[in-house]
mmCIF file of C-alpha atoms in Angstrom:
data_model
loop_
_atom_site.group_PDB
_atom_site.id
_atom_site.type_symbol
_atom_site.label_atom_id
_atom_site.label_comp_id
_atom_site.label_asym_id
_atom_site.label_seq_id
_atom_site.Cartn_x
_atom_site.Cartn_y
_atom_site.Cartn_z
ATOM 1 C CA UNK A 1 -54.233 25.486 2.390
ATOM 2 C CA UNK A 2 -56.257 28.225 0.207
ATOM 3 C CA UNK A 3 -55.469 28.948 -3.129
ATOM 4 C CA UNK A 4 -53.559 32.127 -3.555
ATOM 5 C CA UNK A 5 -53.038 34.224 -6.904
ATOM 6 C CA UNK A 6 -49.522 35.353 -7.498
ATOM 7 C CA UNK A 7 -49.233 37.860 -10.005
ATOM 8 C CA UNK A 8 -45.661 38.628 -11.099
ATOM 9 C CA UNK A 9 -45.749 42.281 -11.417
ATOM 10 C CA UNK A 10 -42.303 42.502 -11.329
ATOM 11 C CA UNK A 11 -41.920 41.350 -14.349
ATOM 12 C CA UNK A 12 -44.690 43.128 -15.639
ATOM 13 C CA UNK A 13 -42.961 46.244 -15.398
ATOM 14 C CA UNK A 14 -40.123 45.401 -17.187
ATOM 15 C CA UNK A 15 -41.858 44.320 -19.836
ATOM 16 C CA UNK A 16 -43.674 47.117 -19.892
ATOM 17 C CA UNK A 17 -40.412 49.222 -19.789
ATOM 18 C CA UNK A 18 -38.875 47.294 -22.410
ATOM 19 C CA UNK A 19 -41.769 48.246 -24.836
ATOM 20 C CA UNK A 20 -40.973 52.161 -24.351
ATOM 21 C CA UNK A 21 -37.160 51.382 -24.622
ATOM 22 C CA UNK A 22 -37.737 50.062 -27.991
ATOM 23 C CA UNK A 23 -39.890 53.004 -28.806
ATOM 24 C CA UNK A 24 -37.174 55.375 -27.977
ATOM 25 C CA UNK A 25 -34.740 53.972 -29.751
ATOM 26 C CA UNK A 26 -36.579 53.427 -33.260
ATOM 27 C CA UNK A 27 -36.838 57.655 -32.449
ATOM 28 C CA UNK A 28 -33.477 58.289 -32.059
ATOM 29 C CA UNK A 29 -32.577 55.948 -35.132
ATOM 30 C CA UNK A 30 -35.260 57.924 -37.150
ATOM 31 C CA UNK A 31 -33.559 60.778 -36.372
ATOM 32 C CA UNK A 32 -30.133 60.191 -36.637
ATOM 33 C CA UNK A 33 -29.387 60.158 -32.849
ATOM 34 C CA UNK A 34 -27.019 58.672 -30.322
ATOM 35 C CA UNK A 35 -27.846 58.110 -27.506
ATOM 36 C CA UNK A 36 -25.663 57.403 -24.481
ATOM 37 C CA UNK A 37 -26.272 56.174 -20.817
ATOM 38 C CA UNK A 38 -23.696 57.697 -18.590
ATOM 39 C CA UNK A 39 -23.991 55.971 -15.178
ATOM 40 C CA UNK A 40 -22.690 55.786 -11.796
ATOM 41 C CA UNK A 41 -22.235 56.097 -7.708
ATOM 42 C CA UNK A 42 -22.374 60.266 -6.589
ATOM 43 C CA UNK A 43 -19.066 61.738 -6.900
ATOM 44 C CA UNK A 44 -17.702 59.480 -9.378
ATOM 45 C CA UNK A 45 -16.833 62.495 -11.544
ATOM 46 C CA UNK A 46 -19.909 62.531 -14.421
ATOM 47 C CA UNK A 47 -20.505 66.089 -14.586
ATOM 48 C CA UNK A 48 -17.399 66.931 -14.762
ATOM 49 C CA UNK A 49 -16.257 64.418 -17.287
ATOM 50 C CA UNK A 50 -18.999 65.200 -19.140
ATOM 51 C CA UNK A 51 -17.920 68.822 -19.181
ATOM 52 C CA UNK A 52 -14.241 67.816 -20.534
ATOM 53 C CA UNK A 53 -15.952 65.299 -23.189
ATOM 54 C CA UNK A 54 -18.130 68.350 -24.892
ATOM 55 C CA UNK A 55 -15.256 70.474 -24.548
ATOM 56 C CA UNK A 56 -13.043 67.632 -26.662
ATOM 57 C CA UNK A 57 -15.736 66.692 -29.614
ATOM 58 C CA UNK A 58 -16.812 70.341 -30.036
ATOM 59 C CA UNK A 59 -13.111 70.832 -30.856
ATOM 60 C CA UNK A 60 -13.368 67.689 -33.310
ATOM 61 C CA UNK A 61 -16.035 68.990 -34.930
ATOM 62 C CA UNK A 62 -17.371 72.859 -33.940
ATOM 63 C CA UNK A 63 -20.548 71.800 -36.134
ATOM 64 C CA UNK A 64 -21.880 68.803 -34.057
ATOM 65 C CA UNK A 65 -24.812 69.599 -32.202
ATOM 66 C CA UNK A 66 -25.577 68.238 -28.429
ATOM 67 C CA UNK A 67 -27.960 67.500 -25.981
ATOM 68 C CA UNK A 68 -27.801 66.518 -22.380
ATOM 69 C CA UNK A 69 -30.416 65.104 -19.741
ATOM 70 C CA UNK A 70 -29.345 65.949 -16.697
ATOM 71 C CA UNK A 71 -31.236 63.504 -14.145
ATOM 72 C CA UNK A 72 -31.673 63.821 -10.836
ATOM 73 C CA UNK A 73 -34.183 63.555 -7.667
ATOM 74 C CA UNK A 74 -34.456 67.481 -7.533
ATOM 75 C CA UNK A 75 -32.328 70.567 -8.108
ATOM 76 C CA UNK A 76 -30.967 72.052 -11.903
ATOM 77 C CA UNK A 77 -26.795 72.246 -10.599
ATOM 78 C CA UNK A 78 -25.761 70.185 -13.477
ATOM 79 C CA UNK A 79 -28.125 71.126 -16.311
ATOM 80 C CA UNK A 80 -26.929 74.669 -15.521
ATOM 81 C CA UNK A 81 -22.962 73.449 -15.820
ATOM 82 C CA UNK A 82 -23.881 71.939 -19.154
ATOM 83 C CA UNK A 83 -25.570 75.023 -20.457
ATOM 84 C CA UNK A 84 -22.459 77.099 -19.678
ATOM 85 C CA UNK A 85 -20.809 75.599 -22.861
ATOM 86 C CA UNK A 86 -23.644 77.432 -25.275
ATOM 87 C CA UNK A 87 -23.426 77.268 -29.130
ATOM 88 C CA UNK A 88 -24.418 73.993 -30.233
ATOM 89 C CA UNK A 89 -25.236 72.097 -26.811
ATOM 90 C CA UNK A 90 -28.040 72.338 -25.016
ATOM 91 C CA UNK A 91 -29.068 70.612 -21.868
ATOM 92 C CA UNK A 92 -32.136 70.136 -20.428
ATOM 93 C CA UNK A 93 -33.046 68.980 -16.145
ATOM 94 C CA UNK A 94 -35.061 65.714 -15.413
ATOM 95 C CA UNK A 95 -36.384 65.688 -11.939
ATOM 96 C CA UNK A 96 -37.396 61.856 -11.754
ATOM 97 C CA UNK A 97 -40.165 62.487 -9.106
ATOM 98 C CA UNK A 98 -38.059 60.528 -6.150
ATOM 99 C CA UNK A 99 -36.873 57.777 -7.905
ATOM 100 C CA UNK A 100 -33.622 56.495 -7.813
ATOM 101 C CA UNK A 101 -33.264 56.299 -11.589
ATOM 102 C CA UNK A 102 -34.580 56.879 -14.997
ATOM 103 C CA UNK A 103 -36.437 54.587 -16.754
ATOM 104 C CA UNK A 104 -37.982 54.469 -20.047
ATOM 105 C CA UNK A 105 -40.961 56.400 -20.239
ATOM 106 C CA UNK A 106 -39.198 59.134 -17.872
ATOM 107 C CA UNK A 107 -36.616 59.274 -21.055
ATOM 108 C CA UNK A 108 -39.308 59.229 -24.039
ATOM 109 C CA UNK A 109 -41.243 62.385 -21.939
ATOM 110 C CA UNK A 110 -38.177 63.845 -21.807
ATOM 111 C CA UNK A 111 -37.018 63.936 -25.729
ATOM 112 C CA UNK A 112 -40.409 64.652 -26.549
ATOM 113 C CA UNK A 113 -40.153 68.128 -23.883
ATOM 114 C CA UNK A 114 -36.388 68.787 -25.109
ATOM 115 C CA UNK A 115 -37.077 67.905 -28.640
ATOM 116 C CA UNK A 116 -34.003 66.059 -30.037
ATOM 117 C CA UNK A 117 -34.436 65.841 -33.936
ATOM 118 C CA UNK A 118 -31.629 67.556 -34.507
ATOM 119 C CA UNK A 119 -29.228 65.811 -32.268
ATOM 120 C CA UNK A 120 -26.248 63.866 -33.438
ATOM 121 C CA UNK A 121 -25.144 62.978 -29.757
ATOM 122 C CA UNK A 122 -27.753 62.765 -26.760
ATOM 123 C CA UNK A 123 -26.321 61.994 -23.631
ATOM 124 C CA UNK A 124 -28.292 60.975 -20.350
ATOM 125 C CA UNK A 125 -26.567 61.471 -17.207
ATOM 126 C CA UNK A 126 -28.712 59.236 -14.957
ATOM 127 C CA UNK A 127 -28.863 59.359 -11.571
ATOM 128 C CA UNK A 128 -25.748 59.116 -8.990
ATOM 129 C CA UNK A 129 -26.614 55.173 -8.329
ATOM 130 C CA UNK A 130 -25.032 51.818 -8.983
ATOM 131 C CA UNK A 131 -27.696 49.885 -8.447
ATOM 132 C CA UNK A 132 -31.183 50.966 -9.859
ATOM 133 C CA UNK A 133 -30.026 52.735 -13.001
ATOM 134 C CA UNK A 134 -28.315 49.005 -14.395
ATOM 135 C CA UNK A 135 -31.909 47.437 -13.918
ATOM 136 C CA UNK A 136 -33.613 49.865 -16.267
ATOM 137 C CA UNK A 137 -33.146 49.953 -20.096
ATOM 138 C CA UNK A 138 -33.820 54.066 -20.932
ATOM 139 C CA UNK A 139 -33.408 53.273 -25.009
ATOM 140 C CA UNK A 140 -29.994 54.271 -24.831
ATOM 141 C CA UNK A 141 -27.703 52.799 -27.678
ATOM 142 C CA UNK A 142 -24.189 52.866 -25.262
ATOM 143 C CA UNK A 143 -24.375 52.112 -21.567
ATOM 144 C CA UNK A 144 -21.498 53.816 -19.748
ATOM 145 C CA UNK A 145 -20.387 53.088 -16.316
ATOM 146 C CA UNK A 146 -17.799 55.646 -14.616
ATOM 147 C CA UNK A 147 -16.081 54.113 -11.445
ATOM 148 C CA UNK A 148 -13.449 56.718 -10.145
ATOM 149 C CA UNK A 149 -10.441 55.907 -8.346
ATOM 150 C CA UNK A 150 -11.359 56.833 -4.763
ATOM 151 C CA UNK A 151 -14.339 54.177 -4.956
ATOM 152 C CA UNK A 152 -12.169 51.421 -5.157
ATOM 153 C CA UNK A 153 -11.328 48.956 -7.232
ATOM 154 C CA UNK A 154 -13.656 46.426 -5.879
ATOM 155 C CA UNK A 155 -16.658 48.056 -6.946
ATOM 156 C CA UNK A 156 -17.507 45.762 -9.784
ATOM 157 C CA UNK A 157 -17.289 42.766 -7.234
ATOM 158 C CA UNK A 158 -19.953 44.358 -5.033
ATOM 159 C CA UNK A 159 -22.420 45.607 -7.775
ATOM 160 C CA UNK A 160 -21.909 43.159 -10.670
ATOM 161 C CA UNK A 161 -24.804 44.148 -12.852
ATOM 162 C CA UNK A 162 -23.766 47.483 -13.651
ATOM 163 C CA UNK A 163 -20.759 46.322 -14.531
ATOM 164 C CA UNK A 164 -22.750 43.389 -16.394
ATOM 165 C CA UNK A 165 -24.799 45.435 -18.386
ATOM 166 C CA UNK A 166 -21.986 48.415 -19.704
ATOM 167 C CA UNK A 167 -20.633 48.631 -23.089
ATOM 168 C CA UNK A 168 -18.102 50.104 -21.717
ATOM 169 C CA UNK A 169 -16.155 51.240 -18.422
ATOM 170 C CA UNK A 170 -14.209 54.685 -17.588
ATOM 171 C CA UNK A 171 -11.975 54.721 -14.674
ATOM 172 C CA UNK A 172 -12.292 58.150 -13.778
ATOM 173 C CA UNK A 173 -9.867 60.536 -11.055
ATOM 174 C CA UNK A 174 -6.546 58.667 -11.997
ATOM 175 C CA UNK A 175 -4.503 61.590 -11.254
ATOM 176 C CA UNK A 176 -5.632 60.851 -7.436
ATOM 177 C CA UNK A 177 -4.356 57.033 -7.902
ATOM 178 C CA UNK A 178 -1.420 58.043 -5.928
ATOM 179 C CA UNK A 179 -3.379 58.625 -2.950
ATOM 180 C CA UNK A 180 -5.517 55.760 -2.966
ATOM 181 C CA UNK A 181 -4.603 51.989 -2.487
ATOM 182 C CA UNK A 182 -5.959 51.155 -5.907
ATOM 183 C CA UNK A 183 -4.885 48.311 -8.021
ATOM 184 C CA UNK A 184 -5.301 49.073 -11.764
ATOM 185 C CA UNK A 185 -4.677 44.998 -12.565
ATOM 186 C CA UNK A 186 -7.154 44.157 -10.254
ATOM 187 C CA UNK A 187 -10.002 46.484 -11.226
ATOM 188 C CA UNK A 188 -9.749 45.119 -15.259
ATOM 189 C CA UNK A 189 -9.570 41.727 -13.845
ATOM 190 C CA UNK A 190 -12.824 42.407 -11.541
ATOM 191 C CA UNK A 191 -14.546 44.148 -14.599
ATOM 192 C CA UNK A 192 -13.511 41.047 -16.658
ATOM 193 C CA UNK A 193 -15.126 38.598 -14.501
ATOM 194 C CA UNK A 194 -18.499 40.963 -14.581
ATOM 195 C CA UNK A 195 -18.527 41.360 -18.585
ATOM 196 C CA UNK A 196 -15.320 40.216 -20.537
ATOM 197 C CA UNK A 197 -16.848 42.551 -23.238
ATOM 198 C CA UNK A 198 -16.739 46.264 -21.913
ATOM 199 C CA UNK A 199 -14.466 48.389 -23.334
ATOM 200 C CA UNK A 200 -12.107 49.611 -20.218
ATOM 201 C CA UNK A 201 -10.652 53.155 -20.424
ATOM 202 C CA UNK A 202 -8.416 54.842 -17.786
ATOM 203 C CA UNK A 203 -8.692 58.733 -17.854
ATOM 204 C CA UNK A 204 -8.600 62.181 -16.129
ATOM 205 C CA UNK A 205 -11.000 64.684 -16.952
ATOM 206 C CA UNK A 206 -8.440 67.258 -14.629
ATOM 207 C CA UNK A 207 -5.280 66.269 -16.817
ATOM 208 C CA UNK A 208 -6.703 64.983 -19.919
ATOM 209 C CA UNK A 209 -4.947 61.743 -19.249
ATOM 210 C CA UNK A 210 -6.888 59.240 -21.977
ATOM 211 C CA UNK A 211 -9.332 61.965 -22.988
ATOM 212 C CA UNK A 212 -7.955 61.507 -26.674
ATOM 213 C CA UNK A 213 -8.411 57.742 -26.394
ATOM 214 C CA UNK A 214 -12.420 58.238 -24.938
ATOM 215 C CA UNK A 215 -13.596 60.743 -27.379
ATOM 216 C CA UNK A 216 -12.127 58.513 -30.389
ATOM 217 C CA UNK A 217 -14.319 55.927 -29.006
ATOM 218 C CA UNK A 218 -17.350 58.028 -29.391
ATOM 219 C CA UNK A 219 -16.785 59.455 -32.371
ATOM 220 C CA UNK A 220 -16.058 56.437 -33.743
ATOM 221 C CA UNK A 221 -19.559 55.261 -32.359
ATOM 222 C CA UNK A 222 -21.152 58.418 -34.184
ATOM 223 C CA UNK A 223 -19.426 57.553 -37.524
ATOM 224 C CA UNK A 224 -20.937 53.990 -37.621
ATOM 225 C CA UNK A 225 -24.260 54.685 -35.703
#
């Protein structure tokens, strides 16, 4: 049999990511920044969470000043939303060239184009996916995974490293729970068995059902970060 080279490239990569991961988040510790992941499947609500969240810490504090990567394949529908809010948020679009997710150089280019110094909160809003954005570390200091009532509540048995790899999971739509044949037991228990870690939140961005409880979380996050 000949001799064949293998060459793990693979691994390589992630490697190589991890480097630029590190580098972005020495940045955003230099200047004072945190940074959050938000992730999840299309239609899980992030946008429009997102929207509600501002909304809730400008209100905290009118003086806190935010920025928002908007990332997606093509198109600027979110970014726009986000820039809607003015004063003290801006938002900038990511087009990720195709890919199905950002990954660590795609987020250093992008705080060195949107220029985050200033930032106390930086939010990424990754791509609509539940499977390539959980195998890519962006830098960010809080991984958060949305998983909305209509999905199901087996989702974290079916993609276990996104639920693996959060800090912490919002169950998103629960005004709609009604409607759906979802099992709020047997989602924690699923999420347990992924990552008995994650912090588990249950919340409507349309009634403001455990909005209070989410944005305490973060701003508790910003106070110690």
């Amino acid at each position: 049999m000949a001799n064949v080279r293998i060459i793990d490239v693979h691994q390589g990569v992630f490697e190589a990511n991890d480097l630029v991961a590190a580098e972005v988040r020495a940045i955003n510790k230099n200047n004072g920044t945190f940074m959050l992941n938000v992730m999840a499947s299309p239609g899980s609500g992030k946008t429009t969470l997102l929207m509600a969240t501002l909304k809730e810490l400008i209100k905290i504090n009118p003086e806190i000043k935010i920025g928002v990567m908007e990332a997606d394949i093509d198109a600027s529908v979110d970014a726009e939303k986000i820039a809607t809010l003015g004063g003290n948020v801006r938002s900038i679009q990511v087009h990720t060239g195709g890919e199905c997710a950002m990954d660590a150089q795609m987020a250093l280019e992008a705080i060195n184009e949107f220029d985050t110094k200033d930032l106390d909160l930086l939010i990424l809003e990754n791509v609509g996916n539940l499977v390539c954005p959980a195998e890519t570390d962006t830098g960010a200091d809080c991984k958060v995974v949305l998983l909305s009532v209509p999905e199901g509540d087996d989702k974290p048995l079916k993609y276990p490293l996104m639920f693996e790899v959060a800090n912490i999971v919002l169950i998103t739509k629960i005004d709609t729970m009604s409607f759906f044949n979802f099992d709020r037991e047997a989602v924690v228990k699923n999420i347990r068995m992924r990552n008995p870690n994650a912090s588990i939140i249950f919340l409507s961005a349309k009634t403001g059902e455990g909005m209070t409880e989410w944005t305490n979380y973060l701003v508790s996050k910003l106070i110690t970060a």
